[in-house]
Coordinates of C-alpha atoms in Angstrom, one line a residue:
X1 CA -37.5 -37.3 -31.2
X2 CA -36.2 -33.8 -30.4
X3 CA -37.5 -30.5 -31.6
X4 CA -36.0 -29.6 -35.0
X5 CA -33.4 -26.8 -34.8
X6 CA -31.7 -26.8 -38.1
X7 CA -32.5 -23.9 -40.4
X8 CA -35.1 -24.7 -43.1
X9 CA -34.3 -25.1 -46.8
X10 CA -36.8 -24.0 -49.4
X11 CA -35.8 -26.1 -52.4
X12 CA -39.0 -27.8 -53.7
X13 CA -39.3 -31.6 -53.8
X14 CA -41.3 -33.0 -56.6
X15 CA -41.8 -36.3 -58.4
X16 CA -39.6 -36.8 -61.4
X17 CA -42.3 -38.7 -63.4
X18 CA -44.1 -37.1 -66.3
X19 CA -47.6 -36.0 -65.8
X20 CA -49.2 -35.6 -62.3
X21 CA -46.9 -34.5 -59.6
X22 CA -46.8 -33.2 -56.0
X23 CA -44.5 -30.3 -55.3
X24 CA -43.5 -29.4 -51.7
X25 CA -43.2 -25.7 -51.4
X26 CA -43.1 -25.4 -47.6
X27 CA -39.8 -25.0 -45.7
X28 CA -37.9 -28.3 -45.2
X29 CA -36.7 -28.4 -41.6
X30 CA -34.7 -31.1 -39.8
X31 CA -36.2 -34.6 -40.2
X32 CA -38.9 -33.4 -42.7
X33 CA -37.3 -35.5 -45.4
X34 CA -38.1 -38.6 -43.2
X35 CA -41.8 -37.9 -43.8
X36 CA -41.7 -36.3 -47.2
X37 CA -39.8 -39.2 -48.8
X38 CA -39.9 -40.0 -52.5
X39 CA -42.2 -42.9 -51.8
X40 CA -44.5 -40.7 -49.8
X41 CA -44.6 -38.0 -52.4
X42 CA -45.3 -40.7 -55.1
X43 CA -48.2 -42.0 -53.0
X44 CA -49.7 -38.5 -52.4
X45 CA -49.4 -37.9 -56.1
X46 CA -51.4 -41.1 -56.9
X47 CA -54.1 -40.2 -54.3
X48 CA -54.5 -36.7 -55.8
X49 CA -54.5 -38.0 -59.4
X50 CA -57.2 -40.5 -58.6
X51 CA -59.4 -38.6 -56.1
X52 CA -58.8 -34.8 -56.2
X53 CA -61.4 -34.2 -58.9
X54 CA -64.0 -36.2 -57.1
X55 CA -63.2 -34.3 -53.9
X56 CA -64.0 -31.0 -55.7
X57 CA -67.2 -32.5 -57.0
X58 CA -68.3 -33.4 -53.5
X59 CA -67.4 -29.9 -52.2
X60 CA -69.6 -28.5 -55.0
X61 CA -72.4 -30.7 -53.8
X62 CA -72.1 -29.2 -50.4
X63 CA -72.5 -25.7 -51.7
X64 CA -75.7 -26.8 -53.5
X65 CA -77.1 -28.5 -50.5
X66 CA -76.4 -25.5 -48.2
X67 CA -78.1 -23.2 -50.7
X68 CA -81.1 -25.4 -50.7
X69 CA -81.4 -25.5 -47.0
X70 CA -80.8 -21.7 -46.8
X71 CA -83.7 -21.1 -49.2
X72 CA -86.2 -23.1 -47.3
X73 CA -85.7 -26.7 -48.4
X74 CA -85.3 -28.6 -45.1
X75 CA -83.1 -31.8 -45.2
X76 CA -85.0 -35.0 -45.1
X77 CA -84.3 -38.8 -45.3
X78 CA -83.5 -39.5 -48.9
X79 CA -86.1 -41.3 -51.1
X80 CA -83.4 -42.7 -53.5
X81 CA -81.6 -44.6 -50.7
X82 CA -84.7 -45.9 -48.9
X83 CA -83.7 -49.4 -50.0
X84 CA -80.5 -49.2 -48.0
X85 CA -82.3 -48.1 -44.8
X86 CA -85.0 -50.7 -45.3
X87 CA -82.6 -53.6 -45.9
X88 CA -82.1 -55.2 -42.5
X89 CA -79.5 -57.7 -43.6
X90 CA -76.3 -55.7 -44.1
X91 CA -73.7 -55.0 -41.4
X92 CA -70.5 -53.1 -41.2
X93 CA -67.0 -54.6 -40.6
X94 CA -67.0 -53.6 -37.0
X95 CA -64.1 -53.3 -34.6
X96 CA -60.6 -54.1 -35.8
X97 CA -57.8 -55.5 -33.6
X98 CA -57.3 -53.1 -30.6
X99 CA -60.7 -51.4 -31.1
X100 CA -62.8 -54.0 -29.4
X101 CA -63.1 -51.9 -26.2
X102 CA -63.6 -48.2 -26.7
X103 CA -65.2 -47.2 -23.4
X104 CA -62.9 -44.2 -23.0
X105 CA -61.1 -42.3 -25.7
X106 CA -58.9 -39.3 -25.1
X107 CA -58.5 -36.7 -27.8
X108 CA -55.7 -34.2 -28.5
X109 CA -53.1 -32.9 -30.8
X110 CA -50.1 -34.7 -32.0
X111 CA -47.1 -32.7 -30.8
X112 CA -44.6 -34.8 -28.9
X113 CA -45.6 -33.8 -25.4
X114 CA -49.3 -34.3 -26.0
X115 CA -48.7 -37.6 -27.8
X116 CA -46.7 -38.9 -24.9
X117 CA -49.3 -37.7 -22.4
X118 CA -52.1 -39.4 -24.4
X119 CA -50.2 -42.7 -24.6
X120 CA -49.6 -42.6 -20.8
X121 CA -53.2 -41.6 -20.0
X122 CA -54.8 -45.0 -19.5
X123 CA -57.5 -44.5 -22.1
X124 CA -58.4 -47.3 -24.4
X125 CA -58.2 -45.2 -27.6
X126 CA -56.3 -42.1 -28.5
X127 CA -57.8 -39.8 -31.1
X128 CA -54.6 -38.4 -32.6
X129 CA -56.1 -35.2 -33.9
X130 CA -54.7 -33.5 -37.0
X131 CA -58.0 -31.6 -37.4
X132 CA -59.9 -29.4 -35.0
X133 CA -57.4 -29.8 -32.1
X134 CA -54.5 -28.9 -34.3
X135 CA -53.7 -25.5 -35.8
X136 CA -52.6 -26.5 -39.3
X137 CA -49.2 -24.8 -39.4
X138 CA -46.6 -26.5 -41.6
X139 CA -44.7 -27.4 -38.4
X140 CA -47.7 -29.0 -36.8
X141 CA -48.7 -31.0 -40.0
X142 CA -45.2 -32.5 -40.6
X143 CA -43.9 -32.7 -37.0
X144 CA -47.2 -34.3 -35.9
X145 CA -46.5 -37.1 -38.5
X146 CA -43.0 -37.4 -37.0
X147 CA -44.4 -37.8 -33.5
X148 CA -46.9 -40.4 -34.6
X149 CA -44.2 -42.4 -36.5
X150 CA -41.9 -42.4 -33.5
X151 CA -44.7 -43.2 -31.1
X152 CA -45.8 -46.2 -33.1
X153 CA -42.2 -47.5 -33.1
X154 CA -41.7 -46.9 -29.4
X155 CA -38.9 -44.4 -29.9
X156 CA -40.7 -41.1 -29.0
X157 CA -39.2 -38.9 -26.3
X158 CA -39.4 -35.2 -25.7
X159 CA -37.5 -32.7 -23.5
X160 CA -39.2 -29.4 -22.8
X161 CA -37.5 -26.0 -23.0
X162 CA -37.4 -26.2 -19.1
X163 CA -35.5 -29.5 -19.2
X164 CA -38.4 -31.8 -18.3
X165 CA -38.2 -35.1 -20.0
X166 CA -41.3 -36.9 -21.3
X167 CA -41.3 -40.6 -22.2
X168 CA -43.9 -43.3 -22.8
X169 CA -44.0 -45.4 -19.6
X170 CA -47.4 -47.1 -19.8
X171 CA -47.4 -50.9 -20.2
X172 CA -50.5 -50.7 -22.3
X173 CA -50.9 -47.8 -24.6
X174 CA -54.2 -46.7 -26.3
X175 CA -55.0 -47.8 -29.8
X176 CA -54.4 -44.9 -32.1
X177 CA -57.2 -43.6 -34.3
X178 CA -55.9 -40.7 -36.4
X179 CA -58.2 -37.9 -37.5
X180 CA -57.1 -36.2 -40.8
X181 CA -58.4 -32.8 -41.8
X182 CA -61.9 -32.6 -43.5
X183 CA -62.4 -32.7 -47.2
X184 CA -62.8 -28.9 -47.3
X185 CA -59.4 -28.0 -46.0
X186 CA -56.4 -27.4 -48.3
X187 CA -52.7 -28.0 -47.6
X188 CA -51.0 -25.1 -49.3
X189 CA -47.5 -26.1 -48.6
X190 CA -47.9 -28.9 -51.2
X191 CA -49.1 -28.3 -54.8
X192 CA -50.7 -30.9 -57.0
X193 CA -49.9 -30.5 -60.7
X194 CA -52.4 -32.5 -62.9
X195 CA -51.8 -33.9 -66.3
X196 CA -52.8 -30.6 -67.9
X197 CA -50.3 -28.7 -65.9
X198 CA -52.8 -27.0 -63.6
X199 CA -51.6 -26.3 -60.1
X200 CA -53.9 -26.5 -57.1
X201 CA -53.3 -26.7 -53.3
X202 CA -53.2 -30.3 -52.1
X203 CA -56.0 -31.8 -50.1
X204 CA -55.4 -31.6 -46.3
X205 CA -57.4 -34.9 -46.0
X206 CA -55.3 -36.8 -48.5
X207 CA -52.0 -35.4 -47.2
X208 CA -52.8 -36.3 -43.5
X209 CA -54.2 -39.7 -44.4
X210 CA -51.6 -40.5 -47.0
X211 CA -48.5 -39.7 -44.9
X212 CA -49.8 -41.5 -41.9
X213 CA -51.0 -44.5 -43.8
X214 CA -47.9 -45.0 -45.9
X215 CA -45.4 -44.7 -43.1
X216 CA -47.3 -46.6 -40.4
X217 CA -49.8 -49.1 -41.8
X218 CA -47.5 -52.1 -41.8
X219 CA -46.0 -51.2 -38.4
X220 CA -49.4 -50.9 -36.9
X221 CA -50.5 -54.3 -38.2
X222 CA -47.3 -55.8 -36.9
X223 CA -48.1 -54.3 -33.5
X224 CA -51.4 -56.1 -33.5
X225 CA -53.5 -53.1 -34.3
X226 CA -54.1 -51.4 -37.6
X227 CA -54.4 -48.2 -39.6
X228 CA -57.5 -46.6 -38.1
X229 CA -59.1 -43.2 -38.8
X230 CA -61.7 -40.8 -37.6
X231 CA -63.4 -39.1 -40.6
X232 CA -64.5 -35.5 -39.9
X233 CA -67.1 -33.1 -41.4
X234 CA -68.7 -35.6 -43.8
X235 CA -72.0 -34.3 -45.2
X236 CA -73.2 -37.2 -47.4
X237 CA -72.9 -40.8 -48.2
X238 CA -71.2 -39.8 -51.5
X239 CA -68.4 -38.3 -49.4
X240 CA -68.2 -41.5 -47.4
X241 CA -68.0 -43.5 -50.7
X242 CA -65.0 -41.3 -51.7
X243 CA -63.2 -42.2 -48.5
X244 CA -64.0 -45.8 -49.0
X245 CA -62.5 -45.8 -52.5
X246 CA -59.4 -44.0 -51.1
X247 CA -59.1 -46.8 -48.5
X248 CA -59.5 -49.6 -51.0
X249 CA -56.9 -48.1 -53.3
X250 CA -54.5 -47.5 -50.5
X251 CA -54.8 -51.1 -49.2
X252 CA -54.0 -52.4 -52.7
X253 CA -51.2 -50.0 -53.1
X254 CA -49.2 -51.2 -50.1
X255 CA -50.4 -54.8 -50.4
X256 CA -52.5 -55.3 -47.3
X257 CA -55.9 -57.1 -47.2
X258 CA -59.0 -55.3 -48.2
X259 CA -60.9 -54.1 -45.1
X260 CA -57.8 -53.7 -42.9
X261 CA -58.4 -50.0 -42.5
X262 CA -61.1 -49.1 -40.0
X263 CA -62.9 -45.8 -40.0
X264 CA -65.2 -44.1 -37.4
X265 CA -67.3 -41.3 -38.9
X266 CA -68.1 -38.2 -36.9
X267 CA -71.7 -37.3 -37.4
X268 CA -71.1 -33.6 -36.9
X269 CA -73.1 -32.0 -39.7
X270 CA -76.8 -31.6 -40.1
X271 CA -77.0 -33.3 -43.6
X272 CA -75.0 -36.3 -42.3
X273 CA -77.6 -36.9 -39.5
X274 CA -80.1 -37.7 -42.3
X275 CA -77.8 -40.2 -43.9
X276 CA -76.3 -42.2 -41.1
X277 CA -77.4 -45.6 -42.6
X278 CA -76.2 -44.6 -46.0
X279 CA -72.8 -43.5 -44.7
X280 CA -72.3 -46.7 -42.8
X281 CA -73.3 -48.6 -45.9
X282 CA -70.8 -46.9 -48.2
X283 CA -68.0 -47.6 -45.7
X284 CA -69.3 -51.0 -44.6
X285 CA -66.1 -52.9 -45.5
X286 CA -64.0 -50.4 -43.5
X287 CA -66.4 -49.0 -40.9
X288 CA -66.1 -49.4 -37.1
X289 CA -68.7 -47.0 -36.0
X290 CA -70.1 -43.5 -35.7
X291 CA -69.3 -40.7 -33.2
X292 CA -71.7 -38.0 -32.0
X293 CA -69.5 -34.9 -32.8
X294 CA -71.7 -32.6 -30.7
X295 CA -69.9 -29.2 -31.1
X296 CA -69.5 -29.2 -34.9
X297 CA -73.1 -30.5 -35.1
X298 CA -74.4 -27.4 -33.3
X299 CA -72.2 -25.3 -35.5
X300 CA -73.7 -27.0 -38.6
X301 CA -77.2 -26.3 -37.4
X302 CA -76.5 -22.6 -37.0
X303 CA -74.6 -22.4 -40.3
X304 CA -77.3 -24.0 -42.3
X305 CA -80.2 -22.1 -40.6
X306 CA -78.5 -18.8 -40.0
X307 CA -80.8 -16.9 -42.4
X308 CA -84.1 -18.8 -41.9
X309 CA -85.7 -16.6 -39.3
X310 CA -86.2 -16.3 -35.5
X311 CA -87.4 -19.8 -34.8
X312 CA -84.0 -21.2 -35.9
X313 CA -82.0 -18.9 -33.6
X314 CA -80.4 -20.6 -30.6
X315 CA -79.8 -19.0 -27.2
X316 CA -76.5 -18.7 -25.3
X317 CA -74.1 -21.4 -26.2
X318 CA -74.2 -22.7 -22.6
X319 CA -77.9 -23.4 -22.9
X320 CA -77.5 -25.7 -26.0
X321 CA -77.0 -28.9 -24.0
X322 CA -77.2 -32.5 -25.0
X323 CA -80.7 -32.8 -23.5
X324 CA -82.4 -30.1 -25.7
X325 CA -84.8 -31.7 -28.2
X326 CA -82.8 -31.6 -31.4
X327 CA -79.6 -32.9 -29.7
X328 CA -81.5 -35.7 -27.9
X329 CA -83.1 -36.8 -31.2
X330 CA -79.7 -36.8 -33.0
X331 CA -78.0 -39.0 -30.4
X332 CA -80.9 -41.4 -30.0
X333 CA -80.9 -41.9 -33.7
X334 CA -77.2 -42.4 -33.9
X335 CA -77.1 -45.2 -31.2
X336 CA -80.1 -47.0 -32.8
X337 CA -78.6 -46.8 -36.3
X338 CA -75.2 -48.0 -35.2
X339 CA -76.4 -51.0 -33.3
X340 CA -78.7 -52.0 -36.1
X341 CA -75.6 -52.3 -38.3
X342 CA -73.1 -53.8 -35.8
X343 CA -71.3 -50.5 -35.5
X344 CA -70.0 -48.9 -32.3
X345 CA -71.7 -45.7 -31.2
X346 CA -69.1 -43.3 -29.5
X347 CA -70.2 -40.4 -27.4
X348 CA -68.9 -36.8 -27.6
X349 CA -66.7 -34.6 -25.5
X350 CA -68.0 -32.6 -22.6
X351 CA -66.1 -29.3 -22.7
X352 CA -65.6 -29.1 -18.9
X353 CA -62.1 -29.8 -17.7
X354 CA -60.5 -30.0 -14.3
X355 CA -58.0 -27.5 -12.9
X356 CA -55.4 -29.0 -10.6
X357 CA -54.9 -25.7 -8.9
X358 CA -58.6 -25.1 -8.2
X359 CA -60.5 -27.9 -6.3
X360 CA -63.8 -26.1 -6.8
X361 CA -63.4 -26.0 -10.6
X362 CA -62.3 -29.6 -10.6
X363 CA -65.3 -30.7 -8.5
X364 CA -67.7 -28.9 -10.9
X365 CA -66.0 -30.5 -13.9
X366 CA -66.3 -33.9 -12.4
X367 CA -69.9 -33.4 -11.6
X368 CA -70.8 -32.2 -15.2
X369 CA -68.7 -35.0 -16.9
X370 CA -70.2 -37.6 -14.6
X371 CA -73.8 -36.6 -15.6
X372 CA -72.8 -36.5 -19.3
X373 CA -71.2 -39.9 -19.4
X374 CA -73.9 -41.5 -17.3
X375 CA -76.5 -40.3 -19.8
X376 CA -74.4 -41.6 -22.7
X377 CA -73.8 -45.0 -21.1
X378 CA -77.5 -45.3 -20.2
X379 CA -78.5 -44.4 -23.8
X380 CA -76.5 -47.3 -25.2
X381 CA -73.3 -45.7 -26.3
X382 CA -70.3 -48.0 -26.5
X383 CA -67.7 -45.5 -25.5
X384 CA -67.1 -41.8 -25.1
X385 CA -64.5 -39.0 -25.4
X386 CA -62.6 -37.0 -22.8
X387 CA -60.1 -34.2 -23.4
X388 CA -58.1 -34.4 -20.2
X389 CA -56.4 -37.4 -18.5
X390 CA -57.9 -36.6 -15.1
X391 CA -61.4 -37.2 -16.5
X392 CA -60.6 -40.8 -17.6
X393 CA -61.5 -42.4 -14.3
X394 CA -64.8 -40.5 -14.2
X395 CA -65.9 -41.5 -17.6
X396 CA -64.7 -45.0 -17.2
X397 CA -66.6 -45.5 -14.0
X398 CA -69.9 -44.7 -15.8
X399 CA -69.2 -47.0 -18.6
X400 CA -67.8 -49.8 -16.4
X401 CA -71.1 -49.6 -14.5
X402 CA -73.0 -50.4 -17.7
X403 CA -70.6 -52.6 -19.6
X404 CA -69.1 -54.6 -16.8
X405 CA -66.9 -57.2 -18.4
X406 CA -68.4 -56.6 -21.8
X407 CA -66.9 -54.4 -24.5
X408 CA -70.0 -52.8 -26.1
X409 CA -73.7 -52.5 -26.0
X410 CA -74.4 -53.4 -29.7
X411 CA -77.0 -55.9 -28.5
X412 CA -79.1 -52.9 -27.3
X413 CA -81.0 -52.3 -30.6
X414 CA -83.2 -49.5 -29.1
X415 CA -86.4 -50.5 -30.9
X416 CA -88.4 -48.0 -28.9
X417 CA -86.6 -45.1 -30.7
X418 CA -88.4 -43.5 -33.6
X419 CA -86.8 -40.2 -34.7
X420 CA -88.5 -38.0 -37.3
X421 CA -87.1 -35.3 -39.5
X422 CA -89.1 -32.8 -37.5
X423 CA -87.5 -33.9 -34.3
X424 CA -84.0 -33.4 -35.7
X425 CA -85.0 -29.9 -36.6
X426 CA -86.8 -29.0 -33.4
X427 CA -84.6 -26.1 -32.3
X428 CA -86.9 -24.7 -29.7
X429 CA -85.1 -24.3 -26.3
X430 CA -87.0 -21.5 -24.7
X431 CA -84.1 -19.6 -23.2
X432 CA -83.0 -16.1 -23.9
X433 CA -79.8 -14.6 -25.3
X434 CA -78.0 -12.8 -22.6
X435 CA -75.5 -10.0 -22.7
X436 CA -73.1 -12.3 -20.9
X437 CA -73.7 -14.9 -23.6
X438 CA -72.8 -12.5 -26.3
X439 CA -69.7 -11.3 -24.4
X440 CA -68.6 -14.8 -23.7
X441 CA -68.8 -15.7 -27.4
X442 CA -66.7 -12.7 -28.4
X443 CA -64.1 -13.3 -25.7
X444 CA -63.8 -17.1 -26.4
X445 CA -63.5 -16.7 -30.1
X446 CA -60.9 -14.0 -30.0
X447 CA -58.8 -15.8 -27.3
X448 CA -59.0 -19.1 -29.1
X449 CA -58.1 -17.5 -32.5
X450 CA -55.1 -15.8 -30.8
X451 CA -53.8 -19.2 -29.7
X452 CA -54.6 -20.8 -33.0
X453 CA -52.6 -18.2 -34.8
X454 CA -49.7 -19.2 -32.5
X455 CA -50.0 -22.8 -33.5
X456 CA -52.2 -24.1 -30.7
X457 CA -55.4 -25.9 -31.7
X458 CA -56.9 -27.0 -28.4
X459 CA -56.9 -24.4 -25.6
X460 CA -58.3 -24.3 -22.0
X461 CA -60.3 -21.1 -21.7
X462 CA -62.4 -20.3 -18.6
X463 CA -62.2 -23.9 -17.5
X464 CA -63.6 -25.3 -20.8
X465 CA -61.6 -27.0 -23.5
X466 CA -62.0 -25.0 -26.7
X467 CA -61.1 -26.1 -30.2
X468 CA -62.0 -25.0 -33.7
X469 CA -65.5 -26.4 -33.4
X470 CA -66.5 -24.5 -30.3
X471 CA -64.9 -21.3 -31.7
X472 CA -67.1 -21.9 -34.8
X473 CA -70.2 -21.9 -32.6
X474 CA -69.2 -18.7 -30.9
X475 CA -68.6 -16.7 -34.0
X476 CA -71.6 -18.1 -36.0
X477 CA -74.0 -17.3 -33.2
X478 CA -72.8 -13.7 -33.1
X479 CA -73.2 -13.5 -36.9
X480 CA -76.7 -15.0 -36.7
X481 CA -77.8 -12.8 -33.8
X482 CA -76.8 -9.7 -35.7
X483 CA -78.4 -10.7 -39.0
X484 CA -81.6 -11.9 -37.3
X485 CA -82.0 -8.6 -35.4
X486 CA -81.9 -10.3 -32.0
X487 CA -81.8 -8.5 -28.7
X488 CA -80.5 -9.6 -25.3
X489 CA -82.9 -10.4 -22.5
X490 CA -82.6 -6.8 -21.2
X491 CA -83.6 -5.4 -24.6
X492 CA -80.2 -4.4 -26.0
X493 CA -80.1 -4.9 -29.8
X494 CA -77.2 -7.1 -30.9
X495 CA -75.6 -5.1 -33.7
X496 CA -72.2 -5.0 -35.3
X497 CA -71.5 -1.8 -33.3
X498 CA -72.5 -3.5 -30.0
X499 CA -70.2 -6.4 -30.8
X500 CA -67.4 -4.0 -31.9
X501 CA -67.6 -2.5 -28.4
X502 CA -67.2 -6.0 -26.9
X503 CA -64.2 -6.6 -29.0
X504 CA -62.6 -3.5 -27.6
X505 CA -63.4 -4.7 -24.1
X506 CA -61.8 -8.1 -24.7
X507 CA -58.6 -6.5 -26.1
X508 CA -58.5 -4.1 -23.1
X509 CA -58.7 -6.9 -20.6
X510 CA -56.6 -9.7 -21.9
X511 CA -53.0 -10.0 -20.8
X512 CA -50.9 -8.6 -23.7
X513 CA -47.3 -9.7 -24.4
X514 CA -44.7 -9.0 -27.0
X515 CA -45.5 -11.1 -30.1
X516 CA -49.1 -11.9 -29.1
X517 CA -51.6 -12.3 -31.9
X518 CA -54.6 -10.6 -30.4
X519 CA -54.8 -7.9 -33.0
X520 CA -54.7 -10.5 -35.8
X521 CA -57.3 -12.6 -33.9
X522 CA -59.7 -9.6 -33.6
X523 CA -59.2 -9.0 -37.3
X524 CA -60.1 -12.6 -38.2
X525 CA -63.1 -12.4 -35.8
X526 CA -64.4 -9.3 -37.5
X527 CA -64.1 -11.0 -40.9
X528 CA -66.1 -14.1 -39.9
X529 CA -68.6 -12.6 -37.5
X530 CA -69.3 -9.0 -38.5
X531 CA -69.2 -8.9 -42.3
X532 CA -72.2 -9.3 -44.5
X533 CA -71.0 -12.6 -46.0
X534 CA -70.7 -15.7 -43.8
X535 CA -67.5 -17.7 -44.4
X536 CA -68.2 -21.4 -44.3
X537 CA -65.3 -22.0 -41.9
X538 CA -63.5 -19.4 -39.8
X539 CA -60.1 -21.1 -40.4
X540 CA -60.1 -21.1 -44.2
X541 CA -59.3 -17.4 -44.7
X542 CA -57.1 -17.2 -41.6
X543 CA -55.1 -20.2 -42.8
X544 CA -54.3 -18.6 -46.1
X545 CA -53.7 -15.2 -44.6
X546 CA -51.5 -16.2 -41.6
X547 CA -50.3 -19.8 -41.6
X548 CA -49.0 -20.4 -45.1
X549 CA -45.2 -20.2 -45.1
X550 CA -43.2 -19.4 -48.2

């Protein structure tokens, strides 16, 4: 596949049927018609007709739940689903073909270069990320689908502007698990028109899933694998049930057996941590496992408890490690819950990355990642994530040491683990907020947002891999510290004025170029960190303001 160069057209595509319809309003560049085919548009129309209303209901449930937590009602294990947790008999479907060994998974966006690098990486699984590692520009959404289509058919190639050629050369490529956008994210380059003629933005989840599934499910099956998905940002078993119904309908629509689809759910929100069993149960015919989505989970903690007082305030981001009490409880419960149900437990991504030009940075990254993966393998996880190919040998060595010739640790049921609601909510760390911690949050968030506005969703900053989830932690901590009247360890009040000064310092010290987006990034940061209202997601407003093309 080559980079499209033909000028875009703007004539909308829509179904010709009466009643529900999808209209494509984004520019139509070269090869886009190969993804936005009449068949694909018809399928997206069916998905929205059947499930868009339920999606809105689930999002309304989120607002209610967040309000309850914010007003003093802590989450708890549900009484109305106790029978599901207490029933020891049920199991999930488990690994599909090609997912039996998940000891190392590499994550990354779906542009051609990154796709080829992931397929050549030597990992067992590639998380093809249309979510937090992808800035949802129209180009990234559709051209990511083109990359995946060509990769699955073995025809993907890429030539960089400098003339360097990239091709898939690995004899054994990773199994692809695609991550569509979360239920909350819209796709404003497509409009759904319902039977009453009402127009709304399409669902990013249904668009990403629908295009990938329709174009690739049968090819993936023919290749001995299958249509596999990571499900992001779920907050309840009802949201899991919605996905399960989408899967069942889609399998019937294209005529493949029920249960062919496999999903791995990221447990990356606080409410979901209290419903792991229930989420597995609702997806049981399609479920392969759960993943400990550590960065979004920390963000969810801050977001839900941002107004609940000083005891819910976390220190510098760097101090919120996987060994602090609430993170330890969360991962222990995840492994135990998964193995009780025959599901794989997949560990999260350490943010440290190597630097091939700096041996000291690389050595430090290897040390940190080794410790992280050793802990996960020792705790019973069946696999883990990395964000850089050079970290695959490090992670694999730790899991090889535990798994040997096996493929998982599901037989480790962890009966000694007994996690309470109080342990999941024990946010005490006992470390201060430092001036450097505030400065780092401001700097990282602005630099990440600048790259995101230019279409980059995963960015190396200060030798850490930053994506939308880590940027969310940075801006939400700043908001919380201001509104909870926190001070740094030297007594400096953290106020909007103080942070405004740091924004100026960042803008004065970054390397500016013609066409950079730092001013826009600073504007977005002010909107999501300094204003009185707290936007649920930093990307929602920025997407509508900057990324939607006419």
